[in-house]
PDB file of C-alpha atoms in Angstrom:
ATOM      1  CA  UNK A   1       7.804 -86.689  36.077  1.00  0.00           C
ATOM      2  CA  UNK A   2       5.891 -83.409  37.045  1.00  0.00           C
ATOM      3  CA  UNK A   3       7.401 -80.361  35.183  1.00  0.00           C
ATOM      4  CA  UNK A   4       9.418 -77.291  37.545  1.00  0.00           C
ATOM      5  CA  UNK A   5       6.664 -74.953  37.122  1.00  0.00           C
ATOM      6  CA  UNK A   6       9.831 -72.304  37.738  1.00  0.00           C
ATOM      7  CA  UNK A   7      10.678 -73.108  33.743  1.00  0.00           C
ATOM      8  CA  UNK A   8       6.512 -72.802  32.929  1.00  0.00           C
ATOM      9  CA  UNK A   9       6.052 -69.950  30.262  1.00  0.00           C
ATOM     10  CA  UNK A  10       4.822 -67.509  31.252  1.00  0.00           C
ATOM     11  CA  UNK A  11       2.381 -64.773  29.193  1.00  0.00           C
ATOM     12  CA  UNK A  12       3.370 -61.852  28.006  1.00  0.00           C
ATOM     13  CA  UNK A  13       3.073 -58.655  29.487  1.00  0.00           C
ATOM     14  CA  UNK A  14       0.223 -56.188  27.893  1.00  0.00           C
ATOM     15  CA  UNK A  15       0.549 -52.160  28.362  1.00  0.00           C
ATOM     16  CA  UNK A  16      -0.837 -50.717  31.416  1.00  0.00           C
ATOM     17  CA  UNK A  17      -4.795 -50.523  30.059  1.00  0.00           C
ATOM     18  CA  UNK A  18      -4.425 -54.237  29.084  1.00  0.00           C
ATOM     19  CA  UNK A  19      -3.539 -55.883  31.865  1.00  0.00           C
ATOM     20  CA  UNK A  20      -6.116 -59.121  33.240  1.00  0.00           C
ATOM     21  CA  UNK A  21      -7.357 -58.413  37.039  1.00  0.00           C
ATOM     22  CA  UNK A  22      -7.734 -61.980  36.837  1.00  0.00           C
ATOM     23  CA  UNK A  23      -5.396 -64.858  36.658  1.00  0.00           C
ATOM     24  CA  UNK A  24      -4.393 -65.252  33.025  1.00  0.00           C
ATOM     25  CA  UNK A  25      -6.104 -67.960  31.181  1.00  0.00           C
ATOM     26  CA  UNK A  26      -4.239 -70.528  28.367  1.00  0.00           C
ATOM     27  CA  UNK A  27      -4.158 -69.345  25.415  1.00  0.00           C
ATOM     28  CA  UNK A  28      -5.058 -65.502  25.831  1.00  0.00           C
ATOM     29  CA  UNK A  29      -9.179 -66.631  27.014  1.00  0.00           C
ATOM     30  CA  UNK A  30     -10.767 -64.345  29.281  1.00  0.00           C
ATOM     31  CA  UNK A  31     -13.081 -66.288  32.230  1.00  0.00           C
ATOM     32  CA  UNK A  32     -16.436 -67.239  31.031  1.00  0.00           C
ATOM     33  CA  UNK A  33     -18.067 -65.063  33.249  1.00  0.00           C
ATOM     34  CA  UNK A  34     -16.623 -61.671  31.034  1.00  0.00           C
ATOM     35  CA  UNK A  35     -16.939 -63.531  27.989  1.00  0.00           C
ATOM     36  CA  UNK A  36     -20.743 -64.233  28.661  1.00  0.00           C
ATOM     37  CA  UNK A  37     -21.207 -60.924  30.108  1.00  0.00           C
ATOM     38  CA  UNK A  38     -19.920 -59.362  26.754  1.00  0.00           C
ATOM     39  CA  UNK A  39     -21.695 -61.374  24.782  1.00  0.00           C
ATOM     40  CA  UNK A  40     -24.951 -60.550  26.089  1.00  0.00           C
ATOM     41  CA  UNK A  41     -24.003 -56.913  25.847  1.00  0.00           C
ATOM     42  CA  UNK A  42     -23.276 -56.943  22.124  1.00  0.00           C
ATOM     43  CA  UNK A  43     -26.426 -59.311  21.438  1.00  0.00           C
ATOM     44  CA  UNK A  44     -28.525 -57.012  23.497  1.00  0.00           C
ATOM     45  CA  UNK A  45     -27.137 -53.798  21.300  1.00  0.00           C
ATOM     46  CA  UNK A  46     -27.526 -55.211  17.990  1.00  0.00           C
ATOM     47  CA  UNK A  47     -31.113 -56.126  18.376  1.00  0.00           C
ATOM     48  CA  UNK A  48     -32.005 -53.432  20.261  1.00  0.00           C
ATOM     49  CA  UNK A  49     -29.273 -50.449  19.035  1.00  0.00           C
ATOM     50  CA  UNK A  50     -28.311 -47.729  21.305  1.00  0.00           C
ATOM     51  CA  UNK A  51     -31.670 -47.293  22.757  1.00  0.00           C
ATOM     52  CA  UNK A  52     -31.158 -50.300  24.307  1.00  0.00           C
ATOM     53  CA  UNK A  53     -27.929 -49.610  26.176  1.00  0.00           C
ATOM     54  CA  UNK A  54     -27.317 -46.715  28.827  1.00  0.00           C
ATOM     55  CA  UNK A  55     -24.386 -44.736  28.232  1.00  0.00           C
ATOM     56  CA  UNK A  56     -21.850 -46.862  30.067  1.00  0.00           C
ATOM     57  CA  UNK A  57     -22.692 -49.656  28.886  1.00  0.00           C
ATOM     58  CA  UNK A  58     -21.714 -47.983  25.412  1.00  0.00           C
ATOM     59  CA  UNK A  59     -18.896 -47.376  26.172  1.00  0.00           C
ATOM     60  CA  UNK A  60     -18.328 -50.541  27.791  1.00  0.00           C
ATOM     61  CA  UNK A  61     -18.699 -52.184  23.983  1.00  0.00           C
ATOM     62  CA  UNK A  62     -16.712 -49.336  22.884  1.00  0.00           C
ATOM     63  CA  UNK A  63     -13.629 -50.706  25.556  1.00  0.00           C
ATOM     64  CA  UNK A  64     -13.978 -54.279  24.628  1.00  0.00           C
ATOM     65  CA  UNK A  65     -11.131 -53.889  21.763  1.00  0.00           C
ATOM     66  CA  UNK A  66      -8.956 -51.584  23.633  1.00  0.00           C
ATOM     67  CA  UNK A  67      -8.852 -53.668  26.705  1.00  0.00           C
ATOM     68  CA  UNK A  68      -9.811 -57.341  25.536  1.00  0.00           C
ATOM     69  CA  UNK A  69      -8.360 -59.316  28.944  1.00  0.00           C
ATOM     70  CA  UNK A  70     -10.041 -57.080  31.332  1.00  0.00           C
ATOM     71  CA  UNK A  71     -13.608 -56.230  32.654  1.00  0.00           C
ATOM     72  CA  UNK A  72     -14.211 -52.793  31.151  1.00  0.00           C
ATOM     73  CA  UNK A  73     -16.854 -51.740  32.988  1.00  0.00           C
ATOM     74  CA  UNK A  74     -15.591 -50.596  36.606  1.00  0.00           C
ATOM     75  CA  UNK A  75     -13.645 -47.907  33.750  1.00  0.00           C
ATOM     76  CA  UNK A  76     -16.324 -47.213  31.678  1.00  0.00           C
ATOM     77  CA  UNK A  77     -18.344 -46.306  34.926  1.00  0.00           C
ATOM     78  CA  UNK A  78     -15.456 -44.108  35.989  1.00  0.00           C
ATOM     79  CA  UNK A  79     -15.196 -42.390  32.352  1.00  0.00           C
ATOM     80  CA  UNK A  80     -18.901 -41.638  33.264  1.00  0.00           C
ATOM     81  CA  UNK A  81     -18.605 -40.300  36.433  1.00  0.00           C
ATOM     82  CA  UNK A  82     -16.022 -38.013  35.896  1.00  0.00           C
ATOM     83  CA  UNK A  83     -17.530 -36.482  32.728  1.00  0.00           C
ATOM     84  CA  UNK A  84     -21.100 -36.684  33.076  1.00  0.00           C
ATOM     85  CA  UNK A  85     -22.304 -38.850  30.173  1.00  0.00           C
ATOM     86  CA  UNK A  86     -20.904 -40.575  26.979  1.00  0.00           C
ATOM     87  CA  UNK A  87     -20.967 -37.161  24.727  1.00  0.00           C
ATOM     88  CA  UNK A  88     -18.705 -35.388  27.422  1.00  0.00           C
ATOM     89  CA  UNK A  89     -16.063 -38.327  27.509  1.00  0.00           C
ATOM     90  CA  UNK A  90     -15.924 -38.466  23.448  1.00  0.00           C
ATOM     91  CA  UNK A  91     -14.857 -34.794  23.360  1.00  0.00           C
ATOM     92  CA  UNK A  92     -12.747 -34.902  26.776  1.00  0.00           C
ATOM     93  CA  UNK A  93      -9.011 -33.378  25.550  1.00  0.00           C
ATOM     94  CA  UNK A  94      -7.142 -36.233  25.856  1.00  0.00           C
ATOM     95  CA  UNK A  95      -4.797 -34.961  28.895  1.00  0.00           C
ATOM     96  CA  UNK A  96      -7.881 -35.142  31.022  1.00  0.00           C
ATOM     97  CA  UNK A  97      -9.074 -38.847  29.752  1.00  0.00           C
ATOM     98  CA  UNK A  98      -5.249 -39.823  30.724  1.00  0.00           C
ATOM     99  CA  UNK A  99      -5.688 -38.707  34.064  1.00  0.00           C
ATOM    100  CA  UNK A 100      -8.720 -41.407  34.749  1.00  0.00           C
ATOM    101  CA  UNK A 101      -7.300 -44.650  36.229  1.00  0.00           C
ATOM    102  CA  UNK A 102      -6.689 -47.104  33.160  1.00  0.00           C
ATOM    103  CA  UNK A 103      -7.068 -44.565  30.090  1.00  0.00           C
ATOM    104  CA  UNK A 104      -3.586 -46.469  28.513  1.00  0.00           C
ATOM    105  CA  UNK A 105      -2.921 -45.077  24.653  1.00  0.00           C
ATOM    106  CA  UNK A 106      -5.170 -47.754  23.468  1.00  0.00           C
ATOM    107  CA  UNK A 107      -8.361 -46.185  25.316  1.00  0.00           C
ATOM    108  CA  UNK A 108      -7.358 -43.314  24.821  1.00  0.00           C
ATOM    109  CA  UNK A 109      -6.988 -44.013  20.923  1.00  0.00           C
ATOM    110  CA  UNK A 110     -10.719 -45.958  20.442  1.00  0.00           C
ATOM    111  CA  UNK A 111     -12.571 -43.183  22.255  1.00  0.00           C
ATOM    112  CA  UNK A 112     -10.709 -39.914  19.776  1.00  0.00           C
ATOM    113  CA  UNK A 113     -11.812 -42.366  16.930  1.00  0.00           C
ATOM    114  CA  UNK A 114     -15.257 -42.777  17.780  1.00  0.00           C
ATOM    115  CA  UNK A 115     -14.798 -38.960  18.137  1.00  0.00           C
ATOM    116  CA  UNK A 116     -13.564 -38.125  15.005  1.00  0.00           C
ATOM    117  CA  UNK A 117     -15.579 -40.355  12.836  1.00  0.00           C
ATOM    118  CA  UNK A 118     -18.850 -38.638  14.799  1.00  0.00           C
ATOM    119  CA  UNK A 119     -17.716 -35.879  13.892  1.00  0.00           C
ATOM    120  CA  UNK A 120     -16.826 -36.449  10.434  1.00  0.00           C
ATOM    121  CA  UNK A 121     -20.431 -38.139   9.109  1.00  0.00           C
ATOM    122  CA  UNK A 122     -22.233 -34.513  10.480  1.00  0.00           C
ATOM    123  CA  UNK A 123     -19.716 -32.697   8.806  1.00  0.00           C
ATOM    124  CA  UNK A 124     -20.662 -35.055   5.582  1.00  0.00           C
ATOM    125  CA  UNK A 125     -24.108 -33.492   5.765  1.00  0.00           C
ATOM    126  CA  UNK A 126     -22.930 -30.368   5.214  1.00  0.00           C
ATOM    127  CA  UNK A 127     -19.986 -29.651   3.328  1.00  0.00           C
ATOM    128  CA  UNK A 128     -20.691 -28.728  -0.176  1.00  0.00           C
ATOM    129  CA  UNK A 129     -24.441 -28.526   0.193  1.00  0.00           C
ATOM    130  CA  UNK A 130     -26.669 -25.015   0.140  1.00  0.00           C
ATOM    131  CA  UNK A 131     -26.775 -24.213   4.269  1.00  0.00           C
ATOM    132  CA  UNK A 132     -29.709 -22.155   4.370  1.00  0.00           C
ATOM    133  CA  UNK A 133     -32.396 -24.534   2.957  1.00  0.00           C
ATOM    134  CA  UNK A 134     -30.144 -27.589   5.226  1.00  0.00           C
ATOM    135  CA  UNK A 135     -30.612 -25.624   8.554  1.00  0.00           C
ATOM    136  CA  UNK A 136     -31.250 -28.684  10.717  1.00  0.00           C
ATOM    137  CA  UNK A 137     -27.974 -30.736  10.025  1.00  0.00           C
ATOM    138  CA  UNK A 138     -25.674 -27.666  10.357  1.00  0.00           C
ATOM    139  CA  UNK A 139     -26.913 -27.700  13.819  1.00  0.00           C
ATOM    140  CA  UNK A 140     -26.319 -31.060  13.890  1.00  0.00           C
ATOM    141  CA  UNK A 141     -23.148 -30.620  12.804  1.00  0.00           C
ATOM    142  CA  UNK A 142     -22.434 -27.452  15.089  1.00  0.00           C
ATOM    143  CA  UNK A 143     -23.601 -29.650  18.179  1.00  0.00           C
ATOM    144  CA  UNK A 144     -22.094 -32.478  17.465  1.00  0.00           C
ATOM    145  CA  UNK A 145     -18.314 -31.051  17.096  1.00  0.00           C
ATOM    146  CA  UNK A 146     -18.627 -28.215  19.809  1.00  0.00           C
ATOM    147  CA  UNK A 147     -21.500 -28.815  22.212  1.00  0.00           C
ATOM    148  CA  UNK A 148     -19.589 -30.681  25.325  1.00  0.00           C
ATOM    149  CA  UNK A 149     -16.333 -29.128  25.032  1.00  0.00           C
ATOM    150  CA  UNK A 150     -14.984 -28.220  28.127  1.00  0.00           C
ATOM    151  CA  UNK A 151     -13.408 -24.647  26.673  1.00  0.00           C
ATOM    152  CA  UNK A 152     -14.611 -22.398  24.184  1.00  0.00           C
ATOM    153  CA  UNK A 153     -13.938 -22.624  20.509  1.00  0.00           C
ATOM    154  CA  UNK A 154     -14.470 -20.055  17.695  1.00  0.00           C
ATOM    155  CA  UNK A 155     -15.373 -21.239  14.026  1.00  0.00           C
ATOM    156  CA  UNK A 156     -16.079 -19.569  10.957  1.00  0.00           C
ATOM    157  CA  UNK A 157     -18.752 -21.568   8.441  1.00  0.00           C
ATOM    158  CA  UNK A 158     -17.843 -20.025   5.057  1.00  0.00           C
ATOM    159  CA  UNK A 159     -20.409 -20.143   2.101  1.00  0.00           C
ATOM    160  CA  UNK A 160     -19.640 -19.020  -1.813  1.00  0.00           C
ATOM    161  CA  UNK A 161     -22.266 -17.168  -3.943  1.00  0.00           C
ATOM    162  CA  UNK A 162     -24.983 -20.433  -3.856  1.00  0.00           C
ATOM    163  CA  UNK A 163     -24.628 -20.357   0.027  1.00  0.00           C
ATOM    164  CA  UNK A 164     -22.826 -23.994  -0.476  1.00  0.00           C
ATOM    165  CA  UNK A 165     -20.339 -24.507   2.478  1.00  0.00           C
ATOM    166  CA  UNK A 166     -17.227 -24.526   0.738  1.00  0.00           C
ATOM    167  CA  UNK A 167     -14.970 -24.393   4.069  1.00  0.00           C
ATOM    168  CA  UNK A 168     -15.599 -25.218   7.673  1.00  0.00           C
ATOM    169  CA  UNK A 169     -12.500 -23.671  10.098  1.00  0.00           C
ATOM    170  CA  UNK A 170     -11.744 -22.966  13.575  1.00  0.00           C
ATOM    171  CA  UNK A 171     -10.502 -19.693  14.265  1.00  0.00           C
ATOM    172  CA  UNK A 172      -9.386 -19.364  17.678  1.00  0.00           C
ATOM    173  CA  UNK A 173      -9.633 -21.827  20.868  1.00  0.00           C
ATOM    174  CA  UNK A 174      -9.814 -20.198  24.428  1.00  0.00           C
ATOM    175  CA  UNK A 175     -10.888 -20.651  27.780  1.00  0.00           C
ATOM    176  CA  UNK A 176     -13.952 -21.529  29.475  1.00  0.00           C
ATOM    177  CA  UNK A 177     -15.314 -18.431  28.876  1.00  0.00           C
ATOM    178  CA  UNK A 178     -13.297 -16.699  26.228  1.00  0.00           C
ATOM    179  CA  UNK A 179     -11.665 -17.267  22.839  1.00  0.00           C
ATOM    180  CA  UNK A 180      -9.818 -13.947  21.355  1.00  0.00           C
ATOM    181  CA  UNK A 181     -10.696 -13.036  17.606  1.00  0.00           C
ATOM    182  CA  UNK A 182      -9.680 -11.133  15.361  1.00  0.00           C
ATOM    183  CA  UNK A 183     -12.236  -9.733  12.715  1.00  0.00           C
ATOM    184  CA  UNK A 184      -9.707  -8.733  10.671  1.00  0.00           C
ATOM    185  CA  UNK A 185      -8.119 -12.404  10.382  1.00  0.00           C
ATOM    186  CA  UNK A 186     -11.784 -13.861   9.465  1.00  0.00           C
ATOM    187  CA  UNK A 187     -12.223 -11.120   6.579  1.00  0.00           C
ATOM    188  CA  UNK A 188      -8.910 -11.721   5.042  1.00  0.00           C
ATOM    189  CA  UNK A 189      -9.794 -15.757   5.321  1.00  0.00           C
ATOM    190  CA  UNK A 190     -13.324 -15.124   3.702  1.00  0.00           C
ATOM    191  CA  UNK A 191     -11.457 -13.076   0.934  1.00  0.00           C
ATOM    192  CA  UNK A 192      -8.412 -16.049   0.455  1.00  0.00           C
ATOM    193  CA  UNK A 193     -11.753 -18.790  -0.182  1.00  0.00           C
ATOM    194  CA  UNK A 194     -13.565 -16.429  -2.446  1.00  0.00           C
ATOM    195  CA  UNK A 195     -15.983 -16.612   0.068  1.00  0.00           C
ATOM    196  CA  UNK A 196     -19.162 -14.461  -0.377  1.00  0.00           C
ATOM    197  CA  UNK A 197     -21.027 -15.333   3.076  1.00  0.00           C
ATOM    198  CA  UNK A 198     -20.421 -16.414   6.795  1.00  0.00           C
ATOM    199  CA  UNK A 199     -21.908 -18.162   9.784  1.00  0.00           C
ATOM    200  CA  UNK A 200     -20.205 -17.724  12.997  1.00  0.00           C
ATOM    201  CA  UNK A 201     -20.407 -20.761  15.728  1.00  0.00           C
ATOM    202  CA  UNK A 202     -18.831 -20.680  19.026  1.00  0.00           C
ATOM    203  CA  UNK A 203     -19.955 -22.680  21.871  1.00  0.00           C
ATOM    204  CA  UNK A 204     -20.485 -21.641  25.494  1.00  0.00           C
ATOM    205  CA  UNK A 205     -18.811 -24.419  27.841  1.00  0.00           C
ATOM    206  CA  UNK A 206     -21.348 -23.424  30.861  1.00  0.00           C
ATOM    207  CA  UNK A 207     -23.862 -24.763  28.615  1.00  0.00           C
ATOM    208  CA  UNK A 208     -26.089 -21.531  28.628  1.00  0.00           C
ATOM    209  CA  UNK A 209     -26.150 -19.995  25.312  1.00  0.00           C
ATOM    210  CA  UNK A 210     -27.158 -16.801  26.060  1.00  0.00           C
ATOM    211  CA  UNK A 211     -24.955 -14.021  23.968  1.00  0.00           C
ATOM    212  CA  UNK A 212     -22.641 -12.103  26.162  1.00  0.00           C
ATOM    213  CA  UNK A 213     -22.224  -8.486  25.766  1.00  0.00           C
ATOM    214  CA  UNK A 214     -19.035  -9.226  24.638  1.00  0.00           C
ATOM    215  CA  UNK A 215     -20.147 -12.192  22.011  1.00  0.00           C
ATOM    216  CA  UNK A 216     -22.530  -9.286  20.812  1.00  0.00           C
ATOM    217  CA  UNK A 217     -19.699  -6.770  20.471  1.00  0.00           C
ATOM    218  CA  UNK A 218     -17.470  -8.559  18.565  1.00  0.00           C
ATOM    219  CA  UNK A 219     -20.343  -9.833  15.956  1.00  0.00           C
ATOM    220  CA  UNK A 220     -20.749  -6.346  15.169  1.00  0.00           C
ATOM    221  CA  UNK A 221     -17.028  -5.519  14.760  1.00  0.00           C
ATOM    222  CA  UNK A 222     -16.440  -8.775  12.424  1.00  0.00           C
ATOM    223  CA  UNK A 223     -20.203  -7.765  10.363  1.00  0.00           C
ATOM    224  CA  UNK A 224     -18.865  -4.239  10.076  1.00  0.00           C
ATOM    225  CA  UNK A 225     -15.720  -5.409   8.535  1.00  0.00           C
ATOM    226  CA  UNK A 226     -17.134  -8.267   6.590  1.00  0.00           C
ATOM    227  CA  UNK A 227     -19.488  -5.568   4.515  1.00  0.00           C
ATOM    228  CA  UNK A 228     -17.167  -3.181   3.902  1.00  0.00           C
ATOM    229  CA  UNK A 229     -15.412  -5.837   1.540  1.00  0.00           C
ATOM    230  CA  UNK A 230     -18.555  -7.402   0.195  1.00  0.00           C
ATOM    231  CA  UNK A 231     -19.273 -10.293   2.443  1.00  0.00           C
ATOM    232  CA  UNK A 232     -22.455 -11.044   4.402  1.00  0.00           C
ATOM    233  CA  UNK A 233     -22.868 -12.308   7.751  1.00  0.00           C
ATOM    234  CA  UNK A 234     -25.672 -14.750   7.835  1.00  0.00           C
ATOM    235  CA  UNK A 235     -25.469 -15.767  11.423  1.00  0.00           C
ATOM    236  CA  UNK A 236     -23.673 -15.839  14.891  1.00  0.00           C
ATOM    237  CA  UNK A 237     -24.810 -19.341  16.302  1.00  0.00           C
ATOM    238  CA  UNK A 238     -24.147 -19.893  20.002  1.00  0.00           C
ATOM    239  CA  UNK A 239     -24.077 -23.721  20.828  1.00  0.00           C
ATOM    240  CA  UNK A 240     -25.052 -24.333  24.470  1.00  0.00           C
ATOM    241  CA  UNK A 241     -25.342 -28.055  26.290  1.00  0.00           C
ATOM    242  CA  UNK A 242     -29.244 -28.555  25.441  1.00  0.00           C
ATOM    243  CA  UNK A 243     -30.165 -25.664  22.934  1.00  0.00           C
ATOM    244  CA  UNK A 244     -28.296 -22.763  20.355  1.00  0.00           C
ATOM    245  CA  UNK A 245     -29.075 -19.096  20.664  1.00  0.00           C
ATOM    246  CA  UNK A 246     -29.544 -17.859  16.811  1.00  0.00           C
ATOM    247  CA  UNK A 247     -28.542 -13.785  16.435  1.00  0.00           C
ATOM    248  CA  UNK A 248     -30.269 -13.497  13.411  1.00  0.00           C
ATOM    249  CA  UNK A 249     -33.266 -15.197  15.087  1.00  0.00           C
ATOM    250  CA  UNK A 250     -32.755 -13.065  18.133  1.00  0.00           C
ATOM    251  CA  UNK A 251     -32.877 -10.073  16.393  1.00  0.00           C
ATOM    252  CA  UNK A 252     -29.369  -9.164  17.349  1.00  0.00           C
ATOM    253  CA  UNK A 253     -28.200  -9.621  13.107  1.00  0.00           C
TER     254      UNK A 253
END
């Protein structure tokens, strides 16, 4: 005698960035189709790496965990479109991801890990290590944590006596095209670390890192106040899209 299908069992709902556009298969599979498709796509990546891969298709592999009954890529495709590329959806703030049709808390969680452990292996290349004879991976490091944010962000790069980076802090967040600071607030940080040098970093969210007569202003007013208690200013780094402006390159240090 034929079962009621009305008494079938039926699966179990998934949060909102989990559920199947498809008809739900037995036992949790996902049609062959999506399985083959991501299959492929990992097999292509691992023989091939990144290079191999536009950015979507990244991030695509980067979905597969947080959605694992779905086809990722119409939202990976959206993440791209509204963003730009994969660098600019990494350091989205997470109220805009949310607003992108199907960034549920378990997208939203896989792409601010990705973020944070980017961030944390450049910072690894830095932190206690000399900073002047490492130039290239504090830039790295500077363009990796602050180059496609969408708002500017003020940090203060603090070195002891060897120039070793002893502490790495933001100072102030803004808009997208000012963050307040407070030289006074930076020199009374320097002197609570023992610090005996700085590097300034903020980044310029319109991507051109030209100094503004106001970024030039203020470097004075925080170098003025850093000598007069025995701390130098190596540097005021602006971190554009593409490229950094460098004071003391520029001749404005």
């Amino acid at each position: 005698m034929a079962s009621d299908p009305s008494f079938a069992e039926r699966p179990l709902p998934f949060a909102h960035d989990e559920v199947a556009e498809t008809a739900p298969l037995p036992k949790g599979r996902i049609p062959s189709y999506m399985a083959d498709h991501r299959r492929r796509l990992r097999e292509r990546f691992l023989s091939g790496g990144a290079d191999a891969v536009p950015d979507y298709e990244l991030l695509e592999l980067l979905l597969f965990r947080a959605i694992p009954r779905q086809d990722v890529k119409p939202l990976a495709r959206r993440l791209i479109d509204a963003f730009g590329d994969l660098n600019r959806v990494l350091a989205a703030p997470a109220p805009r991801l949310t607003e992108i049709d199907g960034v549920g808390p378990a997208v939203l969680c896989e792409i601010k890990v990705v973020e944070a452990v980017a961030h944390r292996m450049a910072r690894a290349r830095v932190m206690s290590r000399p900073v002047l004879s490492g130039w290239e991976p504090l830039l790295d490091y500077c363009r990796t944590v602050m180059a496609h944010r969408d708002t500017e962000q003020f940090r203060v790069l603090f070195l002891d006596r060897r120039n070793v980076l002893i502490a790495d802090e933001t100072q102030g967040r803004g808009t997208v095209d000012h963050v307040p600071v407070y030289p006074r607030e930076v020199v009374k940080r320097a002197l609570e670390l023992n610090a005996s040098a700085l590097i300034l970093v903020h980044n310029h969210p319109s991507g051109d890192p030209t100094p503004s007569e106001s970024d030039i202003a203020m470097t004075a007013r925080i170098e003025a106040a850093a000598q007069a208690v025995g701390v130098t200013l190596h540097d005021h780094l602006v971190i554009g899209k593409s490229r950094e402006t460098s004071f003391r390159a520029d001749g404005l240090l």
